[in-house]
mmCIF file of C-alpha atoms in Angstrom:
data_model
loop_
_atom_site.group_PDB
_atom_site.id
_atom_site.type_symbol
_atom_site.label_atom_id
_atom_site.label_comp_id
_atom_site.label_asym_id
_atom_site.label_seq_id
_atom_site.Cartn_x
_atom_site.Cartn_y
_atom_site.Cartn_z
ATOM 1 C CA UNK A 19 34.208 53.996 3.891
ATOM 2 C CA UNK A 20 31.305 56.419 3.689
ATOM 3 C CA UNK A 21 33.224 58.692 1.350
ATOM 4 C CA UNK A 22 34.066 55.728 -0.895
ATOM 5 C CA UNK A 23 30.389 54.777 -1.054
ATOM 6 C CA UNK A 24 29.384 58.329 -1.977
ATOM 7 C CA UNK A 25 32.120 58.379 -4.588
ATOM 8 C CA UNK A 26 30.776 55.116 -6.072
ATOM 9 C CA UNK A 27 27.268 56.571 -6.107
ATOM 10 C CA UNK A 28 28.656 59.538 -7.989
ATOM 11 C CA UNK A 29 30.191 57.186 -10.541
ATOM 12 C CA UNK A 30 27.388 54.631 -11.239
ATOM 13 C CA UNK A 31 29.207 52.945 -14.102
ATOM 14 C CA UNK A 32 32.134 51.999 -11.868
ATOM 15 C CA UNK A 33 29.651 50.760 -9.258
ATOM 16 C CA UNK A 34 27.917 48.700 -11.923
ATOM 17 C CA UNK A 35 31.228 47.096 -12.937
ATOM 18 C CA UNK A 36 32.042 46.292 -9.301
ATOM 19 C CA UNK A 37 28.558 44.866 -8.751
ATOM 20 C CA UNK A 38 28.870 42.748 -11.887
ATOM 21 C CA UNK A 39 32.269 41.474 -10.754
ATOM 22 C CA UNK A 40 30.962 40.583 -7.284
ATOM 23 C CA UNK A 41 27.974 38.820 -8.850
ATOM 24 C CA UNK A 42 30.215 36.780 -11.124
ATOM 25 C CA UNK A 43 32.496 35.855 -8.223
ATOM 26 C CA UNK A 44 29.575 34.742 -6.064
ATOM 27 C CA UNK A 45 28.092 32.796 -8.973
ATOM 28 C CA UNK A 46 31.489 31.149 -9.566
ATOM 29 C CA UNK A 47 31.782 30.218 -5.874
ATOM 30 C CA UNK A 48 28.266 28.761 -5.846
ATOM 31 C CA UNK A 49 28.987 26.880 -9.061
ATOM 32 C CA UNK A 50 32.237 25.518 -7.616
ATOM 33 C CA UNK A 51 30.595 24.444 -4.342
ATOM 34 C CA UNK A 52 27.745 22.614 -6.045
ATOM 35 C CA UNK A 53 29.758 21.332 -8.986
ATOM 36 C CA UNK A 54 32.875 20.103 -7.232
ATOM 37 C CA UNK A 55 32.716 20.016 -3.445
ATOM 38 C CA UNK A 56 29.142 18.908 -2.721
ATOM 39 C CA UNK A 57 28.961 16.600 -5.731
ATOM 40 C CA UNK A 58 32.100 14.803 -4.550
ATOM 41 C CA UNK A 59 30.531 14.366 -1.114
ATOM 42 C CA UNK A 60 27.186 12.996 -2.304
ATOM 43 C CA UNK A 61 28.873 10.583 -4.734
ATOM 44 C CA UNK A 62 30.140 8.688 -1.697
ATOM 45 C CA UNK A 63 26.624 7.866 -0.504
ATOM 46 C CA UNK A 64 24.866 4.662 -1.562
ATOM 47 C CA UNK A 65 21.635 6.339 -2.630
ATOM 48 C CA UNK A 66 21.139 8.332 -5.823
ATOM 49 C CA UNK A 67 18.428 10.578 -4.387
ATOM 50 C CA UNK A 68 20.938 13.146 -3.101
ATOM 51 C CA UNK A 69 22.551 13.188 -6.572
ATOM 52 C CA UNK A 70 19.200 14.128 -8.123
ATOM 53 C CA UNK A 71 18.683 16.849 -5.502
ATOM 54 C CA UNK A 72 22.086 18.366 -6.161
ATOM 55 C CA UNK A 73 21.715 18.213 -9.945
ATOM 56 C CA UNK A 74 18.398 20.060 -9.802
ATOM 57 C CA UNK A 75 19.626 22.522 -7.137
ATOM 58 C CA UNK A 76 22.574 23.698 -9.226
ATOM 59 C CA UNK A 77 20.525 25.844 -11.646
ATOM 60 C CA UNK A 78 18.149 27.555 -9.155
ATOM 61 C CA UNK A 79 21.020 28.621 -6.915
ATOM 62 C CA UNK A 80 22.891 30.242 -9.821
ATOM 63 C CA UNK A 81 19.709 31.926 -11.062
ATOM 64 C CA UNK A 82 18.900 33.197 -7.565
ATOM 65 C CA UNK A 83 22.327 34.831 -7.267
ATOM 66 C CA UNK A 84 21.831 36.682 -10.558
ATOM 67 C CA UNK A 85 18.285 37.762 -9.678
ATOM 68 C CA UNK A 86 19.305 38.966 -6.223
ATOM 69 C CA UNK A 87 22.102 41.036 -7.762
ATOM 70 C CA UNK A 88 19.510 42.579 -10.072
ATOM 71 C CA UNK A 89 17.460 43.553 -7.017
ATOM 72 C CA UNK A 90 20.482 45.280 -5.502
ATOM 73 C CA UNK A 91 21.090 47.108 -8.759
ATOM 74 C CA UNK A 92 17.480 48.267 -8.885
ATOM 75 C CA UNK A 93 17.754 49.655 -5.363
ATOM 76 C CA UNK A 94 20.820 51.650 -6.445
ATOM 77 C CA UNK A 95 19.953 52.847 -9.937
ATOM 78 C CA UNK A 96 16.166 53.116 -9.851
ATOM 79 C CA UNK A 97 15.656 54.384 -6.352
ATOM 80 C CA UNK A 98 13.509 57.335 -7.447
ATOM 81 C CA UNK A 99 11.620 55.646 -10.318
ATOM 82 C CA UNK A 100 7.895 55.086 -9.800
ATOM 83 C CA UNK A 101 7.857 51.813 -11.745
ATOM 84 C CA UNK A 102 10.708 50.351 -9.672
ATOM 85 C CA UNK A 103 8.291 48.494 -7.375
ATOM 86 C CA UNK A 104 6.633 46.727 -10.289
ATOM 87 C CA UNK A 105 9.960 45.549 -11.631
ATOM 88 C CA UNK A 106 11.006 44.301 -8.172
ATOM 89 C CA UNK A 107 7.738 42.386 -7.805
ATOM 90 C CA UNK A 108 8.354 40.856 -11.216
ATOM 91 C CA UNK A 109 11.824 39.669 -10.178
ATOM 92 C CA UNK A 110 10.455 38.218 -6.924
ATOM 93 C CA UNK A 111 7.812 36.378 -8.955
ATOM 94 C CA UNK A 112 10.519 34.910 -11.182
ATOM 95 C CA UNK A 113 12.384 33.703 -8.059
ATOM 96 C CA UNK A 114 9.212 32.022 -6.742
ATOM 97 C CA UNK A 115 8.588 30.370 -10.119
ATOM 98 C CA UNK A 116 12.190 29.151 -10.380
ATOM 99 C CA UNK A 117 12.143 27.566 -6.928
ATOM 100 C CA UNK A 118 8.680 26.091 -7.428
ATOM 101 C CA UNK A 119 9.851 24.414 -10.637
ATOM 102 C CA UNK A 120 12.962 23.181 -8.841
ATOM 103 C CA UNK A 121 10.974 21.675 -5.950
ATOM 104 C CA UNK A 122 8.546 20.024 -8.395
ATOM 105 C CA UNK A 123 11.407 18.472 -10.395
ATOM 106 C CA UNK A 124 13.151 17.368 -7.213
ATOM 107 C CA UNK A 125 9.951 15.737 -5.965
ATOM 108 C CA UNK A 126 9.502 13.911 -9.270
ATOM 109 C CA UNK A 127 13.115 12.717 -9.200
ATOM 110 C CA UNK A 128 12.876 11.482 -5.614
ATOM 111 C CA UNK A 129 9.667 9.548 -6.201
ATOM 112 C CA UNK A 130 11.025 8.160 -9.463
ATOM 113 C CA UNK A 131 14.033 6.795 -7.540
ATOM 114 C CA UNK A 132 11.740 5.380 -4.847
ATOM 115 C CA UNK A 133 9.599 3.638 -7.478
ATOM 116 C CA UNK A 134 12.711 2.081 -9.002
ATOM 117 C CA UNK A 135 13.877 0.915 -5.589
ATOM 118 C CA UNK A 136 10.482 -0.584 -4.663
ATOM 119 C CA UNK A 137 9.592 -1.749 -8.154
ATOM 120 C CA UNK A 138 8.773 -5.272 -6.967
ATOM 121 C CA UNK A 139 6.305 -4.042 -4.324
ATOM 122 C CA UNK A 140 2.815 -3.600 -5.729
ATOM 123 C CA UNK A 141 1.615 -1.324 -2.926
ATOM 124 C CA UNK A 142 4.527 1.087 -3.474
ATOM 125 C CA UNK A 143 3.838 1.233 -7.209
ATOM 126 C CA UNK A 144 0.256 2.234 -6.449
ATOM 127 C CA UNK A 145 0.836 4.585 -3.523
ATOM 128 C CA UNK A 146 3.969 6.499 -4.529
ATOM 129 C CA UNK A 147 2.486 8.120 -7.689
ATOM 130 C CA UNK A 148 -0.520 9.266 -5.642
ATOM 131 C CA UNK A 149 1.701 10.921 -3.012
ATOM 132 C CA UNK A 150 3.869 12.405 -5.766
ATOM 133 C CA UNK A 151 0.869 14.054 -7.434
ATOM 134 C CA UNK A 152 -0.477 15.364 -4.115
ATOM 135 C CA UNK A 153 2.887 16.953 -3.278
ATOM 136 C CA UNK A 154 3.029 18.496 -6.759
ATOM 137 C CA UNK A 155 -0.401 20.066 -6.268
ATOM 138 C CA UNK A 156 0.659 21.445 -2.877
ATOM 139 C CA UNK A 157 3.825 22.953 -4.367
ATOM 140 C CA UNK A 158 1.883 24.617 -7.179
ATOM 141 C CA UNK A 159 -0.686 25.973 -4.717
ATOM 142 C CA UNK A 160 2.105 27.274 -2.465
ATOM 143 C CA UNK A 161 3.854 29.002 -5.374
ATOM 144 C CA UNK A 162 0.603 30.515 -6.610
ATOM 145 C CA UNK A 163 -0.173 31.861 -3.136
ATOM 146 C CA UNK A 164 3.176 33.676 -2.893
ATOM 147 C CA UNK A 165 2.831 35.170 -6.354
ATOM 148 C CA UNK A 166 -0.591 36.542 -5.398
ATOM 149 C CA UNK A 167 0.914 37.840 -2.148
ATOM 150 C CA UNK A 168 3.772 39.577 -3.995
ATOM 151 C CA UNK A 169 1.345 41.391 -6.301
ATOM 152 C CA UNK A 170 -0.963 42.320 -3.382
ATOM 153 C CA UNK A 171 -3.869 40.257 -4.721
ATOM 154 C CA UNK A 172 -6.394 39.396 -2.014
ATOM 155 C CA UNK A 173 -6.733 35.611 -1.995
ATOM 156 C CA UNK A 174 -9.481 35.473 0.656
ATOM 157 C CA UNK A 175 -12.382 35.527 -1.858
ATOM 158 C CA UNK A 176 -10.579 32.901 -3.937
ATOM 159 C CA UNK A 177 -10.090 30.676 -0.892
ATOM 160 C CA UNK A 178 -13.741 31.103 0.089
ATOM 161 C CA UNK A 179 -14.886 30.188 -3.416
ATOM 162 C CA UNK A 180 -12.497 27.255 -3.476
ATOM 163 C CA UNK A 181 -13.830 26.082 -0.110
ATOM 164 C CA UNK A 182 -17.421 26.159 -1.353
ATOM 165 C CA UNK A 183 -16.456 24.376 -4.564
ATOM 166 C CA UNK A 184 -14.483 21.770 -2.597
ATOM 167 C CA UNK A 185 -17.420 21.127 -0.264
ATOM 168 C CA UNK A 186 -19.806 20.734 -3.193
ATOM 169 C CA UNK A 187 -17.364 18.423 -4.959
ATOM 170 C CA UNK A 188 -16.880 16.353 -1.801
ATOM 171 C CA UNK A 189 -20.635 15.893 -1.378
ATOM 172 C CA UNK A 190 -21.080 14.958 -5.023
ATOM 173 C CA UNK A 191 -18.239 12.431 -5.026
ATOM 174 C CA UNK A 192 -18.269 11.118 -1.470
ATOM 175 C CA UNK A 193 -18.303 7.499 -2.659
ATOM 176 C CA UNK A 194 -15.290 8.106 -4.883
ATOM 177 C CA UNK A 195 -13.429 9.814 -2.037
ATOM 178 C CA UNK A 196 -14.356 6.973 0.325
ATOM 179 C CA UNK A 197 -12.906 4.470 -2.151
ATOM 180 C CA UNK A 198 -9.805 6.640 -2.582
ATOM 181 C CA UNK A 199 -9.087 6.876 1.141
ATOM 182 C CA UNK A 200 -9.976 3.212 1.531
ATOM 183 C CA UNK A 201 -7.438 2.364 -1.179
ATOM 184 C CA UNK A 202 -4.754 4.400 0.603
ATOM 185 C CA UNK A 203 -5.604 2.574 3.838
ATOM 186 C CA UNK A 204 -5.356 -0.839 2.158
ATOM 187 C CA UNK A 205 -2.046 0.013 0.480
ATOM 188 C CA UNK A 206 -0.525 1.334 3.707
ATOM 189 C CA UNK A 207 -1.799 -1.348 6.111
ATOM 190 C CA UNK A 208 -0.970 -4.326 3.826
ATOM 191 C CA UNK A 209 -3.744 -6.661 5.066
ATOM 192 C CA UNK A 210 -3.104 -8.756 1.962
ATOM 193 C CA UNK A 211 -0.864 -8.862 -1.100
ATOM 194 C CA UNK A 212 -1.151 -9.933 -4.712
ATOM 195 C CA UNK A 213 -1.623 -13.690 -4.947
ATOM 196 C CA UNK A 214 -3.056 -14.080 -1.432
ATOM 197 C CA UNK A 215 -6.247 -16.054 -0.900
ATOM 198 C CA UNK A 216 -8.685 -14.075 1.195
ATOM 199 C CA UNK A 217 -12.206 -14.558 2.498
ATOM 200 C CA UNK A 218 -14.412 -11.497 2.929
ATOM 201 C CA UNK A 219 -17.002 -10.949 5.614
ATOM 202 C CA UNK A 220 -19.828 -11.944 3.247
ATOM 203 C CA UNK A 221 -18.158 -15.288 2.465
ATOM 204 C CA UNK A 222 -16.611 -14.400 -0.912
ATOM 205 C CA UNK A 223 -13.282 -16.195 -1.310
ATOM 206 C CA UNK A 224 -10.639 -15.956 -3.977
ATOM 207 C CA UNK A 225 -7.177 -14.869 -5.061
ATOM 208 C CA UNK A 226 -6.221 -11.192 -5.018
ATOM 209 C CA UNK A 227 -5.245 -10.345 -8.602
ATOM 210 C CA UNK A 228 -5.195 -6.540 -8.463
ATOM 211 C CA UNK A 229 -5.041 -3.842 -5.779
ATOM 212 C CA UNK A 230 -5.956 -0.415 -7.102
ATOM 213 C CA UNK A 231 -6.621 2.984 -5.634
ATOM 214 C CA UNK A 232 -10.383 2.674 -6.180
ATOM 215 C CA UNK A 233 -11.073 -1.060 -5.945
ATOM 216 C CA UNK A 234 -9.604 -4.511 -5.347
ATOM 217 C CA UNK A 235 -10.197 -7.431 -7.724
ATOM 218 C CA UNK A 236 -10.593 -11.022 -6.499
ATOM 219 C CA UNK A 237 -10.632 -14.100 -8.748
ATOM 220 C CA UNK A 238 -12.797 -16.861 -7.258
ATOM 221 C CA UNK A 239 -12.311 -20.593 -7.773
ATOM 222 C CA UNK A 240 -15.158 -20.439 -10.321
ATOM 223 C CA UNK A 241 -12.975 -18.078 -12.415
ATOM 224 C CA UNK A 242 -15.334 -15.210 -11.631
ATOM 225 C CA UNK A 243 -13.685 -11.812 -11.216
ATOM 226 C CA UNK A 244 -15.172 -9.811 -8.332
ATOM 227 C CA UNK A 245 -14.475 -6.091 -8.053
ATOM 228 C CA UNK A 246 -14.841 -4.848 -4.480
ATOM 229 C CA UNK A 247 -14.723 -1.082 -3.721
ATOM 230 C CA UNK A 248 -11.926 -0.218 -1.345
ATOM 231 C CA UNK A 249 -14.364 1.568 0.956
ATOM 232 C CA UNK A 250 -15.721 -1.927 1.727
ATOM 233 C CA UNK A 251 -12.276 -3.551 1.840
ATOM 234 C CA UNK A 252 -11.152 -1.077 4.495
ATOM 235 C CA UNK A 253 -14.147 -1.735 6.788
ATOM 236 C CA UNK A 254 -15.068 -5.415 6.319
ATOM 237 C CA UNK A 255 -13.520 -8.404 8.058
ATOM 238 C CA UNK A 256 -10.850 -10.038 5.872
ATOM 239 C CA UNK A 257 -9.465 -13.514 6.504
ATOM 240 C CA UNK A 258 -6.101 -13.876 4.793
ATOM 241 C CA UNK A 259 -5.614 -17.597 4.253
ATOM 242 C CA UNK A 260 -2.120 -17.087 2.866
ATOM 243 C CA UNK A 261 -1.102 -15.044 5.896
ATOM 244 C CA UNK A 262 2.519 -14.285 6.655
ATOM 245 C CA UNK A 263 3.551 -17.964 6.546
ATOM 246 C CA UNK A 264 3.721 -19.635 3.092
ATOM 247 C CA UNK A 265 1.520 -22.591 4.077
ATOM 248 C CA UNK A 266 -2.131 -23.318 4.754
ATOM 249 C CA UNK A 267 -3.659 -25.878 7.138
ATOM 250 C CA UNK A 268 -6.272 -28.200 5.681
ATOM 251 C CA UNK A 269 -8.826 -30.063 7.837
ATOM 252 C CA UNK A 270 -10.592 -33.313 6.925
ATOM 253 C CA UNK A 271 -13.187 -34.710 9.343
ATOM 254 C CA UNK A 272 -14.244 -38.353 9.348
ATOM 255 C CA UNK A 273 -16.270 -40.614 11.648
ATOM 256 C CA UNK A 274 -15.498 -44.295 12.349
ATOM 257 C CA UNK A 275 -17.382 -47.013 14.120
ATOM 258 C CA UNK A 276 -17.174 -47.440 17.884
ATOM 259 C CA UNK A 277 -15.534 -50.834 17.386
ATOM 260 C CA UNK A 278 -12.562 -49.392 15.485
ATOM 261 C CA UNK A 279 -8.999 -49.478 16.837
ATOM 262 C CA UNK A 280 -7.842 -45.865 17.471
ATOM 263 C CA UNK A 281 -4.196 -46.654 16.605
ATOM 264 C CA UNK A 282 -5.224 -48.278 13.332
ATOM 265 C CA UNK A 283 -7.437 -45.331 12.427
ATOM 266 C CA UNK A 284 -4.650 -42.807 13.089
ATOM 267 C CA UNK A 285 -2.075 -44.803 11.114
ATOM 268 C CA UNK A 286 -4.456 -45.169 8.169
ATOM 269 C CA UNK A 287 -5.223 -41.446 8.042
ATOM 270 C CA UNK A 288 -1.520 -40.579 8.107
ATOM 271 C CA UNK A 289 -0.867 -43.132 5.357
ATOM 272 C CA UNK A 290 -3.410 -41.349 3.152
ATOM 273 C CA UNK A 291 -1.353 -38.156 3.500
ATOM 274 C CA UNK A 292 1.868 -39.891 2.458
ATOM 275 C CA UNK A 293 0.435 -40.613 -0.994
ATOM 276 C CA UNK A 294 -0.102 -36.909 -1.816
ATOM 277 C CA UNK A 295 3.055 -35.017 -2.796
ATOM 278 C CA UNK A 296 1.382 -31.605 -2.363
ATOM 279 C CA UNK A 297 1.101 -32.127 1.403
ATOM 280 C CA UNK A 298 4.062 -30.498 3.127
ATOM 281 C CA UNK A 299 6.372 -32.687 5.215
ATOM 282 C CA UNK A 300 6.841 -29.903 7.758
ATOM 283 C CA UNK A 301 4.797 -29.422 9.852
ATOM 284 C CA UNK A 302 3.961 -33.115 9.802
ATOM 285 C CA UNK A 303 0.332 -34.184 9.290
ATOM 286 C CA UNK A 304 -1.413 -35.070 12.527
ATOM 287 C CA UNK A 305 -4.608 -36.774 13.634
ATOM 288 C CA UNK A 306 -6.879 -35.593 16.440
ATOM 289 C CA UNK A 307 -9.622 -37.610 18.126
ATOM 290 C CA UNK A 308 -12.181 -34.859 18.587
ATOM 291 C CA UNK A 309 -15.265 -36.344 20.257
ATOM 292 C CA UNK A 310 -17.557 -39.288 20.888
ATOM 293 C CA UNK A 311 -20.313 -38.681 18.369
ATOM 294 C CA UNK A 312 -23.892 -39.944 18.293
ATOM 295 C CA UNK A 313 -23.071 -42.772 15.911
ATOM 296 C CA UNK A 314 -19.308 -42.598 15.426
ATOM 297 C CA UNK A 315 -15.930 -41.679 16.844
ATOM 298 C CA UNK A 316 -15.121 -38.330 15.217
ATOM 299 C CA UNK A 317 -11.542 -37.817 14.028
ATOM 300 C CA UNK A 318 -9.929 -34.872 12.270
ATOM 301 C CA UNK A 319 -6.925 -35.041 9.975
ATOM 302 C CA UNK A 320 -4.750 -31.885 9.881
ATOM 303 C CA UNK A 321 -2.312 -31.400 6.999
ATOM 304 C CA UNK A 322 -0.477 -28.409 5.558
ATOM 305 C CA UNK A 323 -0.307 -27.382 1.908
ATOM 306 C CA UNK A 324 1.546 -24.593 0.116
ATOM 307 C CA UNK A 325 -1.199 -23.040 -1.993
ATOM 308 C CA UNK A 326 -4.659 -22.379 -0.492
ATOM 309 C CA UNK A 327 -6.063 -22.519 -4.018
ATOM 310 C CA UNK A 328 -5.433 -26.283 -4.054
ATOM 311 C CA UNK A 329 -7.566 -26.889 -0.974
ATOM 312 C CA UNK A 330 -10.689 -28.095 -2.773
ATOM 313 C CA UNK A 331 -8.855 -30.522 -5.070
ATOM 314 C CA UNK A 332 -6.644 -31.926 -2.319
ATOM 315 C CA UNK A 333 -9.577 -32.474 0.054
ATOM 316 C CA UNK A 334 -11.275 -34.408 -2.754
ATOM 317 C CA UNK A 335 -8.204 -36.575 -3.351
ATOM 318 C CA UNK A 336 -7.598 -37.072 0.370
ATOM 319 C CA UNK A 337 -11.199 -38.122 1.007
ATOM 320 C CA UNK A 338 -10.984 -40.598 -1.876
ATOM 321 C CA UNK A 339 -7.784 -42.155 -0.519
ATOM 322 C CA UNK A 340 -9.158 -42.317 3.019
ATOM 323 C CA UNK A 341 -12.279 -44.132 1.797
ATOM 324 C CA UNK A 342 -10.220 -46.667 -0.175
ATOM 325 C CA UNK A 343 -7.794 -47.287 2.700
ATOM 326 C CA UNK A 344 -10.633 -47.662 5.216
ATOM 327 C CA UNK A 345 -12.224 -50.305 3.010
ATOM 328 C CA UNK A 346 -8.894 -52.130 2.712
ATOM 329 C CA UNK A 347 -8.305 -52.044 6.468
ATOM 330 C CA UNK A 348 -11.893 -52.933 7.329
ATOM 331 C CA UNK A 349 -12.539 -49.681 9.180
ATOM 332 C CA UNK A 350 -16.243 -48.881 9.265
ATOM 333 C CA UNK A 351 -17.688 -45.469 8.497
ATOM 334 C CA UNK A 352 -21.100 -45.869 10.206
ATOM 335 C CA UNK A 353 -24.424 -44.472 9.129
ATOM 336 C CA UNK A 354 -26.535 -42.517 11.645
ATOM 337 C CA UNK A 355 -28.490 -45.081 13.714
ATOM 338 C CA UNK A 356 -32.155 -44.752 14.711
ATOM 339 C CA UNK A 357 -34.158 -47.184 16.852
ATOM 340 C CA UNK A 358 -37.932 -46.779 16.695
ATOM 341 C CA UNK A 359 -40.282 -48.857 18.927
ATOM 342 C CA UNK A 360 -44.046 -48.614 19.423
ATOM 343 C CA UNK A 361 -45.839 -49.541 22.642
ATOM 344 C CA UNK A 362 -49.618 -49.298 23.103
ATOM 345 C CA UNK A 363 -50.443 -47.248 26.190
ATOM 346 C CA UNK A 364 -53.832 -45.987 27.352
ATOM 347 C CA UNK A 365 -55.514 -46.839 24.076
ATOM 348 C CA UNK A 366 -52.917 -44.839 22.180
ATOM 349 C CA UNK A 367 -49.834 -45.901 20.299
ATOM 350 C CA UNK A 368 -46.765 -44.595 22.177
ATOM 351 C CA UNK A 369 -43.648 -44.036 20.007
ATOM 352 C CA UNK A 370 -40.145 -43.967 21.412
ATOM 353 C CA UNK A 371 -37.216 -42.884 19.219
ATOM 354 C CA UNK A 372 -33.672 -43.628 20.346
ATOM 355 C CA UNK A 373 -30.924 -41.679 18.613
ATOM 356 C CA UNK A 374 -27.470 -42.788 19.758
ATOM 357 C CA UNK A 375 -28.387 -43.044 23.397
ATOM 358 C CA UNK A 376 -31.017 -40.270 23.480
ATOM 359 C CA UNK A 377 -34.680 -41.078 23.982
ATOM 360 C CA UNK A 378 -37.622 -38.993 22.775
ATOM 361 C CA UNK A 379 -41.262 -39.915 23.371
ATOM 362 C CA UNK A 380 -44.230 -38.909 21.251
ATOM 363 C CA UNK A 381 -47.883 -39.967 21.296
ATOM 364 C CA UNK A 382 -49.396 -40.980 18.030
#
């Protein structure tokens, strides 16, 4: 075996032909594995992501085989040449570039397939391109680092300069970064979706019409578009009126006189709901007798609607129907009652004010 190797070294052209033949055979085997065997296996899967990976992997593997055979040839034929190291570093750089391009294309293909799969989800359409670009930047930085390492370029000063520049940039754009991370938090946590009616901590209420990386836009009932930075959206209290259930509970409070029949009042309030088609039949509307008020018996009508945006209009219509039905049924909606009496006492006029059973005295 050793004598055969020395004989091949003594006849470099024959060795070159053998090396070329071995390279072609290996390239053919790799091409067959990726073109026939593995492709037939991945075609059986339901996803197309593995198809994209295999299609993009086919070229880099074939190129790597050829480049590695060139490295072997350089070790054999240019063993004593001074410029051999430079040529080897150049080939290694080409390998790094080839695989970096492959990984970048594979990442793009995977995220393109994910965007097609989650095309109907707004949060995925916003978040996936951001992650795709971040991964692309990391791949380029990784490839650049290895190229510098191959050519023995000291990257420590570059990293130090980049760290200082990054710190300065972070201080100068801290609000933008806060909105960016807030947008990622909103898109990942899903506290609300497009079309939901939300109420913010400061009382602003409206429909969510856009969720971006930097800000969220809310359309109020006055048709005013409010743009809220995502740094605020990720820290403030948010009441999602749409919630996870496609219905919204509406409350209407009303007071009736103490002489009213409770059964009649409840039946009349439920009858008012029957005349509005927007009120959902399930859950059924219900009436609650809440408390004995100062001047009235306080009731609350609970009804469910589909769209929270209709709340204001439906409360208006429901109040109108309740008032008309109360007048038809003779149910009194009392005014607040005050009883004022004056009694002279000690040369002064003593006033006593009675408010629904409470007494307050005051000298005048």
